[in-house]
XYZ file of C-alpha atoms in Angstrom:
658
model
C 96.287 108.177 85.149
C 98.823 107.124 82.532
C 101.389 109.855 81.881
C 103.553 107.878 79.528
C 104.241 104.272 78.743
C 107.506 102.895 77.428
C 106.853 99.348 76.307
C 109.467 97.011 74.923
C 107.549 94.027 73.696
C 108.536 90.860 72.021
C 106.752 87.594 71.578
C 108.251 84.224 70.936
C 107.184 80.621 71.071
C 109.129 77.581 72.173
C 108.690 74.238 73.909
C 109.283 74.133 77.639
C 111.920 71.457 77.309
C 114.118 73.905 75.400
C 114.077 76.535 78.146
C 113.455 75.358 81.676
C 114.213 78.726 83.296
C 112.905 82.196 82.528
C 114.688 85.159 84.123
C 113.291 88.585 84.906
C 114.962 91.580 86.567
C 113.710 94.704 88.303
C 114.187 98.034 86.493
C 117.236 98.842 88.647
C 118.659 95.340 88.162
C 118.915 94.551 91.889
C 116.104 91.980 92.068
C 115.986 88.918 89.837
C 113.282 86.270 89.494
C 113.967 82.883 87.950
C 110.926 80.823 86.980
C 111.488 77.082 86.676
C 109.485 74.059 85.580
C 110.936 70.728 86.595
C 108.842 68.509 88.841
C 106.798 71.561 89.892
C 106.262 75.094 88.663
C 108.565 77.126 90.931
C 110.365 80.445 91.154
C 113.427 81.780 92.947
C 114.152 85.380 93.982
C 117.573 86.972 94.266
C 118.180 90.424 95.730
C 121.564 91.995 95.078
C 122.697 88.537 93.899
C 121.750 86.932 97.241
C 119.354 83.989 97.005
C 116.274 84.865 99.046
C 113.458 82.512 98.026
C 114.459 79.162 96.590
C 112.214 77.176 94.231
C 108.955 78.314 95.782
C 106.017 76.346 94.414
C 103.015 77.784 92.527
C 100.024 75.563 91.888
C 96.266 75.598 91.445
C 93.953 72.612 91.840
C 90.390 72.366 90.535
C 87.761 70.145 92.086
C 88.010 67.694 89.171
C 91.660 67.003 89.999
C 93.103 69.222 87.248
C 96.266 70.980 88.404
C 98.195 73.914 86.974
C 101.493 72.078 87.410
C 100.484 68.935 85.512
C 102.448 68.494 82.259
C 102.817 72.200 81.562
C 104.131 73.329 78.211
C 104.513 76.902 77.029
C 102.628 78.413 74.131
C 104.133 81.904 74.350
C 106.142 84.269 76.513
C 105.546 88.023 76.406
C 107.891 90.469 78.108
C 107.198 94.127 78.916
C 109.007 97.014 80.555
C 106.525 99.537 81.902
C 107.210 103.093 83.042
C 104.041 104.943 83.892
C 102.430 106.840 86.754
C 99.198 106.507 88.690
C 97.426 109.585 90.032
C 95.624 108.643 93.229
C 92.312 110.469 93.819
C 92.580 109.726 97.564
C 96.325 109.709 98.239
C 97.055 108.115 101.605
C 100.813 108.143 100.837
C 101.394 110.215 97.687
C 99.344 111.702 94.884
C 101.609 110.767 91.963
C 102.689 107.118 92.182
C 105.496 105.903 89.877
C 104.576 102.498 88.454
C 107.769 101.034 87.003
C 108.224 97.310 86.538
C 109.284 94.536 84.232
C 106.740 91.839 83.461
C 106.629 88.433 81.910
C 103.389 86.731 80.893
C 103.719 83.012 80.263
C 100.817 81.506 78.333
C 100.674 77.718 78.642
C 99.155 75.324 76.158
C 96.898 74.281 79.008
C 94.181 76.861 79.927
C 96.421 78.887 82.250
C 98.721 81.880 82.226
C 101.227 83.071 84.803
C 102.175 86.749 85.158
C 105.211 87.951 87.116
C 106.031 91.587 87.807
C 109.321 92.722 89.288
C 109.560 96.206 90.798
C 112.514 97.884 92.470
C 110.704 97.287 95.780
C 109.291 93.803 95.336
C 107.877 90.958 93.290
C 104.309 89.920 92.522
C 102.708 87.118 90.568
C 99.202 86.038 89.671
C 97.607 83.163 87.809
C 95.067 83.623 85.039
C 92.591 80.921 84.028
C 91.161 80.493 80.523
C 88.232 78.098 80.864
C 85.059 78.708 78.820
C 82.759 77.764 81.696
C 82.715 78.368 85.443
C 85.227 76.506 87.573
C 85.448 75.263 91.138
C 88.851 75.859 92.725
C 89.752 73.284 95.336
C 92.929 75.004 96.459
C 95.746 77.327 95.538
C 99.265 76.579 96.667
C 101.640 79.454 97.316
C 104.816 78.202 98.977
C 107.385 80.758 100.115
C 110.573 78.754 100.579
C 113.341 80.812 102.174
C 116.942 79.983 101.369
C 118.074 80.695 104.933
C 116.528 80.769 108.375
C 115.016 84.067 109.479
C 112.588 85.494 111.973
C 108.944 86.277 111.398
C 106.507 88.860 112.786
C 103.373 86.728 113.057
C 99.772 87.908 113.579
C 98.697 84.515 114.931
C 94.970 83.777 114.776
C 93.513 82.998 118.179
C 90.774 80.337 117.958
C 87.185 81.211 118.830
C 85.096 78.842 120.912
C 81.973 79.330 118.783
C 83.507 79.143 115.307
C 86.271 77.593 113.213
C 89.800 78.960 112.818
C 88.928 81.114 109.811
C 86.737 83.412 111.906
C 88.843 86.317 113.146
C 88.561 90.072 113.497
C 92.100 90.382 112.035
C 93.136 92.256 115.179
C 96.221 90.662 116.677
C 99.548 91.863 117.904
C 102.756 90.475 116.413
C 104.625 87.518 117.859
C 108.274 87.328 116.797
C 109.311 83.735 116.142
C 112.089 81.914 114.265
C 110.730 81.006 110.852
C 111.597 77.325 111.237
C 109.647 77.163 114.537
C 106.352 77.855 112.783
C 104.283 74.725 112.225
C 101.118 74.015 110.253
C 99.173 74.720 113.455
C 100.338 78.352 113.376
C 97.711 80.149 111.280
C 98.527 83.769 110.409
C 96.594 86.337 108.461
C 98.564 88.494 106.069
C 100.634 90.638 105.843
C 103.431 88.682 107.503
C 106.954 90.088 107.759
C 110.075 87.936 107.605
C 113.580 89.246 108.191
C 115.920 86.974 106.261
C 119.726 86.985 106.347
C 121.567 89.195 105.578
C 118.838 91.480 106.960
C 116.452 91.558 104.041
C 112.835 92.389 104.808
C 110.274 90.222 103.040
C 106.642 91.205 103.515
C 104.099 88.735 102.122
C 100.578 89.875 101.353
C 98.143 90.065 98.412
C 96.447 92.575 96.126
C 93.352 92.811 93.937
C 91.349 90.427 96.105
C 88.139 89.927 94.114
C 85.723 86.956 94.140
C 88.264 84.837 96.011
C 89.092 84.126 99.660
C 91.867 86.008 101.404
C 95.236 84.347 101.932
C 96.356 83.102 105.333
C 99.774 81.564 105.919
C 100.973 78.665 108.030
C 104.397 77.410 108.936
C 105.901 74.152 107.696
C 108.427 73.441 110.501
C 111.080 74.413 107.965
C 112.163 77.726 106.452
C 108.894 78.032 104.555
C 105.446 79.573 104.716
C 102.477 78.010 102.968
C 99.180 79.516 101.849
C 95.902 78.577 103.491
C 92.394 79.659 102.486
C 88.997 79.514 104.149
C 86.842 76.938 102.348
C 83.633 78.200 100.808
C 80.767 78.585 103.350
C 77.855 76.248 102.612
C 75.803 76.889 105.741
C 75.728 79.784 108.225
C 73.886 80.691 111.386
C 73.401 83.880 113.354
C 75.016 83.967 116.754
C 73.500 86.256 119.350
C 74.786 88.845 121.743
C 74.888 92.597 121.421
C 76.335 92.405 117.911
C 74.849 89.370 116.108
C 76.862 88.021 113.216
C 76.858 85.107 110.807
C 79.269 82.258 111.468
C 79.920 79.349 109.148
C 78.641 75.978 110.362
C 79.499 73.965 107.258
C 82.187 74.509 104.669
C 82.719 73.006 101.234
C 85.661 70.970 100.029
C 86.758 73.871 97.828
C 87.718 77.510 98.342
C 85.961 79.254 95.431
C 83.333 78.888 92.732
C 84.043 81.436 90.019
C 84.018 82.280 86.335
C 86.378 80.256 84.156
C 88.239 83.122 82.502
C 89.673 85.482 85.073
C 92.748 86.749 86.917
C 93.344 85.494 90.436
C 94.661 87.818 93.184
C 98.263 88.969 93.107
C 100.651 87.293 95.531
C 102.812 90.186 96.738
C 106.367 89.957 98.070
C 107.533 93.425 99.130
C 111.294 93.642 99.608
C 113.665 96.049 101.312
C 117.175 96.038 102.692
C 116.243 98.558 105.402
C 113.199 98.866 107.641
C 112.367 102.461 106.764
C 111.438 101.590 103.165
C 108.497 99.422 104.201
C 105.910 101.979 105.447
C 106.086 103.988 102.210
C 105.818 100.911 99.953
C 102.647 101.163 97.831
C 102.974 98.008 95.694
C 99.557 96.781 96.834
C 97.880 99.943 95.538
C 99.769 99.754 92.230
C 98.660 96.156 91.671
C 94.968 96.711 92.416
C 92.326 97.180 89.736
C 91.658 100.820 88.767
C 88.674 102.692 90.146
C 85.193 101.431 89.292
C 83.824 104.844 90.322
C 83.788 107.410 87.523
C 82.654 110.579 89.332
C 84.957 111.090 92.314
C 83.919 114.654 93.176
C 81.786 113.579 96.153
C 84.595 111.723 97.931
C 85.780 113.934 100.794
C 88.580 112.662 103.078
C 88.982 114.298 106.468
C 88.763 113.906 110.224
C 85.849 112.788 112.346
C 85.030 112.405 115.992
C 84.259 108.963 117.425
C 82.485 108.476 120.752
C 82.223 104.710 121.292
C 85.685 104.174 122.783
C 85.167 106.709 125.574
C 81.485 105.792 125.957
C 80.331 109.394 125.297
C 81.617 110.128 128.803
C 81.601 113.927 128.547
C 81.983 116.313 131.478
C 81.614 120.034 132.166
C 78.453 120.032 130.057
C 74.925 121.230 131.002
C 73.185 118.015 129.911
C 73.222 114.300 130.662
C 75.824 112.832 128.320
C 75.116 109.640 126.433
C 73.668 108.409 123.177
C 71.306 111.328 122.747
C 70.663 114.449 120.694
C 72.401 116.874 123.075
C 75.598 114.824 123.094
C 75.816 114.650 119.321
C 75.164 118.385 118.994
C 78.076 118.903 121.400
C 80.248 116.723 119.156
C 79.175 118.844 116.178
C 80.175 122.001 118.071
C 83.558 120.454 118.874
C 84.135 119.412 115.261
C 83.156 122.848 113.989
C 85.393 124.686 116.428
C 88.547 122.706 115.710
C 88.312 122.077 111.979
C 87.074 118.494 111.883
C 84.881 117.691 108.901
C 82.381 115.296 110.488
C 81.147 113.303 113.466
C 80.315 109.625 113.773
C 77.228 108.221 115.462
C 78.592 104.874 116.555
C 76.781 101.765 117.799
C 73.619 102.594 119.732
C 72.039 105.276 117.552
C 69.589 102.593 116.348
C 68.671 99.042 117.228
C 71.637 96.982 116.063
C 69.347 94.609 114.166
C 67.031 97.235 112.658
C 68.385 100.477 111.234
C 64.896 101.995 111.215
C 64.363 101.542 114.965
C 66.002 104.768 116.143
C 67.123 105.178 119.737
C 64.290 107.176 121.391
C 66.875 109.521 122.933
C 67.907 110.620 119.435
C 66.154 113.019 117.091
C 67.848 112.296 113.776
C 66.136 115.167 111.969
C 67.347 117.644 114.590
C 70.892 116.286 114.517
C 70.926 116.286 110.718
C 69.637 119.856 110.570
C 72.189 121.050 113.144
C 75.047 119.309 111.313
C 74.016 120.827 107.988
C 73.737 124.293 109.541
C 77.316 123.957 110.809
C 78.672 122.336 107.617
C 79.600 119.165 109.488
C 79.164 115.764 107.852
C 77.325 112.865 109.491
C 78.552 109.274 109.627
C 76.685 106.225 110.941
C 77.769 102.859 112.314
C 75.945 99.764 111.056
C 76.034 96.054 111.821
C 77.050 94.130 108.696
C 74.283 91.538 108.819
C 71.666 94.263 109.328
C 73.027 96.468 106.559
C 73.100 93.502 104.201
C 69.427 92.761 104.899
C 68.220 96.387 104.722
C 70.777 97.743 102.254
C 68.823 99.754 99.666
C 66.134 101.273 101.919
C 68.794 102.067 104.528
C 71.035 103.885 102.049
C 68.052 105.836 100.769
C 67.187 106.906 104.320
C 70.788 107.836 105.072
C 70.795 110.112 102.026
C 67.639 111.861 103.269
C 69.397 112.573 106.561
C 72.467 113.907 104.753
C 74.600 110.959 105.898
C 77.461 110.553 103.418
C 79.688 108.081 105.285
C 78.947 104.748 106.956
C 80.880 102.153 108.893
C 79.810 98.512 108.778
C 81.101 96.048 111.334
C 81.440 92.430 112.494
C 82.144 90.391 109.373
C 85.179 88.681 110.956
C 85.826 86.528 107.883
C 87.492 86.699 104.477
C 86.113 83.643 102.696
C 84.887 84.155 99.128
C 81.348 84.994 100.205
C 82.543 87.663 102.643
C 84.985 89.179 100.148
C 82.098 89.490 97.698
C 79.991 91.143 100.409
C 82.597 93.912 100.656
C 82.468 94.594 96.926
C 78.660 94.501 96.876
C 78.398 97.030 99.711
C 80.992 99.276 98.050
C 79.105 99.222 94.749
C 75.809 100.101 96.454
C 77.396 102.938 98.441
C 78.997 104.319 95.281
C 75.581 104.470 93.597
C 74.252 106.472 96.555
C 77.448 108.581 96.832
C 78.115 107.414 100.372
C 81.679 106.878 101.601
C 82.425 103.906 103.842
C 84.802 101.871 105.912
C 84.717 98.303 107.179
C 85.396 97.196 110.761
C 85.787 93.582 111.859
C 87.358 93.088 108.456
C 90.506 91.910 106.679
C 93.200 94.225 105.259
C 92.292 96.361 102.206
C 94.530 94.516 99.686
C 94.066 97.329 97.159
C 90.295 97.640 97.655
C 90.769 101.385 98.194
C 92.086 101.853 94.653
C 89.194 99.945 93.089
C 86.643 101.671 95.351
C 88.199 105.071 96.283
C 85.228 105.968 98.515
C 86.214 103.092 100.842
C 88.536 105.482 102.630
C 89.895 103.318 105.415
C 89.473 99.974 107.132
C 90.059 98.346 110.483
C 91.736 94.940 110.460
C 94.070 96.353 113.090
C 94.475 96.143 116.849
C 93.858 99.802 117.663
C 92.670 102.261 120.295
C 89.565 100.339 121.346
C 91.768 97.660 122.940
C 92.721 100.169 125.635
C 89.196 99.693 127.015
C 89.865 96.119 128.137
C 93.526 95.189 127.671
C 97.167 96.243 127.704
C 97.749 95.101 124.112
C 97.899 98.458 122.270
C 101.440 99.125 123.454
C 103.898 101.636 121.991
C 105.901 98.663 120.691
C 102.822 97.417 118.835
C 102.073 100.930 117.603
C 105.513 101.291 116.008
C 105.255 97.838 114.455
C 102.018 98.544 112.541
C 103.467 100.953 109.930
C 106.014 98.361 108.835
C 103.549 95.474 108.405
C 99.795 96.082 108.476
C 99.974 99.535 106.879
C 101.809 98.192 103.821
C 98.565 96.465 102.790
C 96.479 99.656 102.892
C 95.063 102.409 105.122
C 94.069 101.472 108.661
C 91.527 102.888 111.071
C 93.410 102.847 114.382
C 91.302 105.699 115.841
C 94.046 107.647 117.611
C 93.910 110.721 119.795
C 93.152 109.477 123.312
C 93.659 112.369 125.718
C 93.985 110.321 128.892
C 97.482 108.875 128.764
C 99.546 106.607 130.974
C 103.015 105.203 131.467
C 103.626 101.469 131.437
C 103.381 101.437 135.235
C 100.324 103.669 135.644
C 98.129 102.261 132.851
C 94.863 100.540 133.724
C 92.203 99.360 131.244
C 89.144 101.250 132.526
C 85.957 101.417 130.493
C 84.412 104.924 130.343
C 87.788 106.402 131.365
C 89.957 105.023 128.592
C 93.646 105.838 128.646
C 96.408 105.010 126.197
C 99.708 103.300 126.804
C 102.265 105.988 126.007
C 102.264 109.750 125.930
C 99.849 112.347 124.625
C 102.264 113.177 121.815
C 102.558 109.488 120.899
C 98.812 109.635 120.192
C 99.069 112.931 118.308
C 101.899 111.663 116.099
C 99.669 108.865 114.800
C 97.703 111.400 112.738
C 100.825 111.871 110.591
C 102.422 108.425 110.877
C 99.356 106.276 110.094
C 97.824 106.125 106.615
C 94.084 106.788 106.815
C 92.264 109.277 104.556
C 89.469 109.336 107.138
C 90.984 109.728 110.593
C 88.749 109.133 113.615
C 89.647 111.073 116.754
C 88.819 108.919 119.775
C 89.706 111.387 122.524
C 87.267 113.014 124.921
C 86.049 116.353 123.488
C 85.523 117.697 127.004
C 89.254 117.359 127.616
C 89.979 118.762 124.170
C 87.879 121.855 124.893
C 90.274 122.653 127.741
C 93.304 122.410 125.449
C 92.277 124.499 122.421
C 95.765 125.154 121.050
C 96.527 121.434 120.805
C 93.142 120.731 119.217
C 93.647 123.549 116.706
C 96.975 121.999 115.707
C 95.343 118.595 115.383
C 92.429 120.002 113.410
C 94.832 121.489 110.860
C 96.511 118.154 110.049
C 95.478 116.780 106.625
C 94.574 113.141 106.040
C 95.750 112.857 102.425
C 99.192 113.757 101.180
C 101.140 114.891 98.127
C 104.313 113.143 99.278
C 105.438 110.795 102.051
C 108.926 109.776 103.138
C 110.149 107.809 106.124
C 113.204 109.604 107.463
C 114.154 106.745 109.759
C 112.600 103.771 111.469
C 113.008 100.265 112.771
C 110.290 97.640 113.135
C 108.895 97.662 116.666
C 111.292 100.364 117.838
C 110.607 103.788 116.313
C 109.486 105.649 113.206
C 109.938 109.194 111.880
C 107.540 110.130 109.069
C 107.646 113.243 106.898
C 104.577 114.256 104.854
C 103.869 117.118 102.486
C 100.547 118.715 101.545
C 100.691 121.731 99.237
C 103.520 123.883 100.639
C 103.248 122.650 104.228
C 105.275 119.815 105.758
C 104.323 117.598 108.696
C 106.520 115.437 110.887
C 105.434 112.599 113.151
C 107.747 110.549 115.367
C 106.933 107.655 117.712
C 109.018 105.356 119.885
C 108.476 102.151 121.820
C 109.276 101.985 125.535
C 112.825 103.212 124.886
C 113.959 106.819 125.389
C 115.277 108.223 122.118
C 116.865 111.435 120.880
C 117.056 112.376 117.224
C 118.806 115.161 115.326
C 116.784 115.660 112.159
C 118.037 117.680 109.239
C 115.346 119.929 107.791
C 116.714 119.536 104.269
C 113.265 118.357 103.184
C 111.914 121.922 103.487
C 111.708 124.260 100.524
C 113.448 127.599 100.333
C 112.353 130.391 102.675
C 111.185 130.523 106.277
C 108.747 128.139 107.928
C 106.863 128.429 111.187
C 107.214 125.178 113.106
C 104.385 124.455 115.527
C 105.245 121.367 117.538
C 103.653 119.183 120.195
C 106.466 117.539 122.149
C 106.736 115.269 125.156
C 106.755 117.427 128.276
C 109.480 117.581 130.881
C 107.609 115.086 133.104
C 105.999 112.946 130.408
C 108.067 109.949 131.511
C 106.011 109.950 134.750
C 102.835 111.828 133.755
C 102.216 110.688 130.190
C 99.698 113.450 129.383
C 102.395 116.081 129.891
C 103.283 117.900 126.680
C 104.498 121.275 125.507
C 103.491 123.334 122.486
C 106.252 125.362 120.910
C 106.476 127.713 117.950
C 109.700 128.728 116.225
C 111.016 129.834 112.838
C 113.125 127.329 110.898
C 114.754 127.092 107.472
C 115.981 124.389 105.139
C 119.260 122.997 106.448
C 118.483 123.637 110.113
C 118.644 120.744 112.580
C 115.673 119.794 114.716
C 116.319 118.044 118.033
C 113.581 115.638 119.117
C 113.556 114.047 122.562
C 111.145 111.156 123.079
C 110.435 109.711 126.495
C 109.453 106.012 126.819
C 106.261 105.551 124.780
C 106.712 109.095 123.492
C 106.003 111.013 120.329
C 106.348 114.248 118.389
C 104.006 116.104 116.046
C 105.254 119.044 113.997
C 103.714 121.303 111.356
C 105.983 123.417 109.120
C 103.966 126.282 107.605
C 105.743 128.398 105.019
C 105.710 132.069 106.025
C 108.166 133.717 103.590
C 110.196 133.031 100.445
């Protein structure tokens, strides 16, 4: 919500030949953008007077050959300085978001405008078209031309045998490569992080992705990255297997068909001179379109169980565990006991291709009645192609069962048609007051501001990879907050209770362990942004450790404030959150042993009870070893944290006296 707006506005007209460079500075004066028009429309970015991006090209080409950059002349330039705030209804980082920036809007005599915004923590631009009729966009060029060589954290797309390069689950780890070693054959989905000399972090992503394909990047064999977009799908076919999905068999020679007068997505360049500023950067949220949902009272963030990763492999129970009524009632009992708000019925509760063909081992009415009796919410997994085909009758049935949250899965694309699918599903769920998340999907790109009931999203290599690989390493886990998480909340599904060292880990289905310690998994509930957190651990193990589960159950999923006390990409992170008068601390490390002395100056006045889950004495050899401690602390005290390789720390500071 707007609290106040200070707008300094002036409008003037001139010919482009008289002013070939327009300058714009951030509110604090440390970042400067210079927009040029010579042979191409370009811009340069300086941070603290150091040239960072040099004459990076902006262009748009229509299918009739018309280009943005052709013979541009300016009609008007409008400058603004904005100081306002946004109140987030589902605050994954903070409730009150300062939105301070300087803006220039350049209106050309041709039917285009260009808008630049400069914040203290980054730069963004978008193009606006002003055609009376619909247009076909052949391509958009976004060239990010770095002044000096740097290194890049690249989520490189691995080709599929049954589909083209633009089919991906957006679940890759990060390869670190010199920027000038990246060629056009290196396709990366965004965000991509570049560390440029002298140690300036540049994170490239996008925001307000509506009716347009998502942006990939490729290298150029120079110090540049270049945009790439999936062409529009003309023909599709269903491919079989357990989870059928549509793949594109024929693509058009253009990337989008769209209305003629519209704003294109923001191209976002988040900037920082230290690593720890990245995870708390919320530029993407600020740039997204405001909520399309008026009544937000039914949106309820929280924690849920999730059984697919461990295969419902319960033990010490008086029934045969599996996808059946007794198992889900056990999950409801677990959720109720430890303060979780809901459970998820993952894949298998129905036929994957027909949401009305219920698994005969499941009595949905009995489960729904038992959940309602215990005040536990129900969530359901769906296959995207099935949900799309059965959308309205399925949502009506879900409402009858009391289901108020769904997951839909296996899109694995972000072409224009798939992006529009996401918005269509969100609109339908909003009408039925059903929350949702997408799996097998691209990053949120601000979707969660426009559709606040879309609480989280996958597009991340998370816990499920422990079932079949060694890829979800502690190093990967402490890379995610600095890159993927900057583009929006992520459904990692933490909380595995079988844990292993680097030497003892084995990917074993049905007995799924994590790489790293128990407390590394617990810390994720504070470190990772996700207003709906899914606990993937085995409830049977959790039942034997009630004090740890009670601590976990008391951790919120939305926050009044967030700060990163310290961190380094791929090495470690220490996150401090606040909800009401209680503070929470999460720390994670890679495979290095680390010790931290943390000042508790972030606390308010008075005494706090610190309840902490810490790596145990033998956690370096037996990764599930942890200790729970309780002590009284005050503002100004120092907290010593010792992390073993792959270790973590979770702390809750509850105020007990003034």
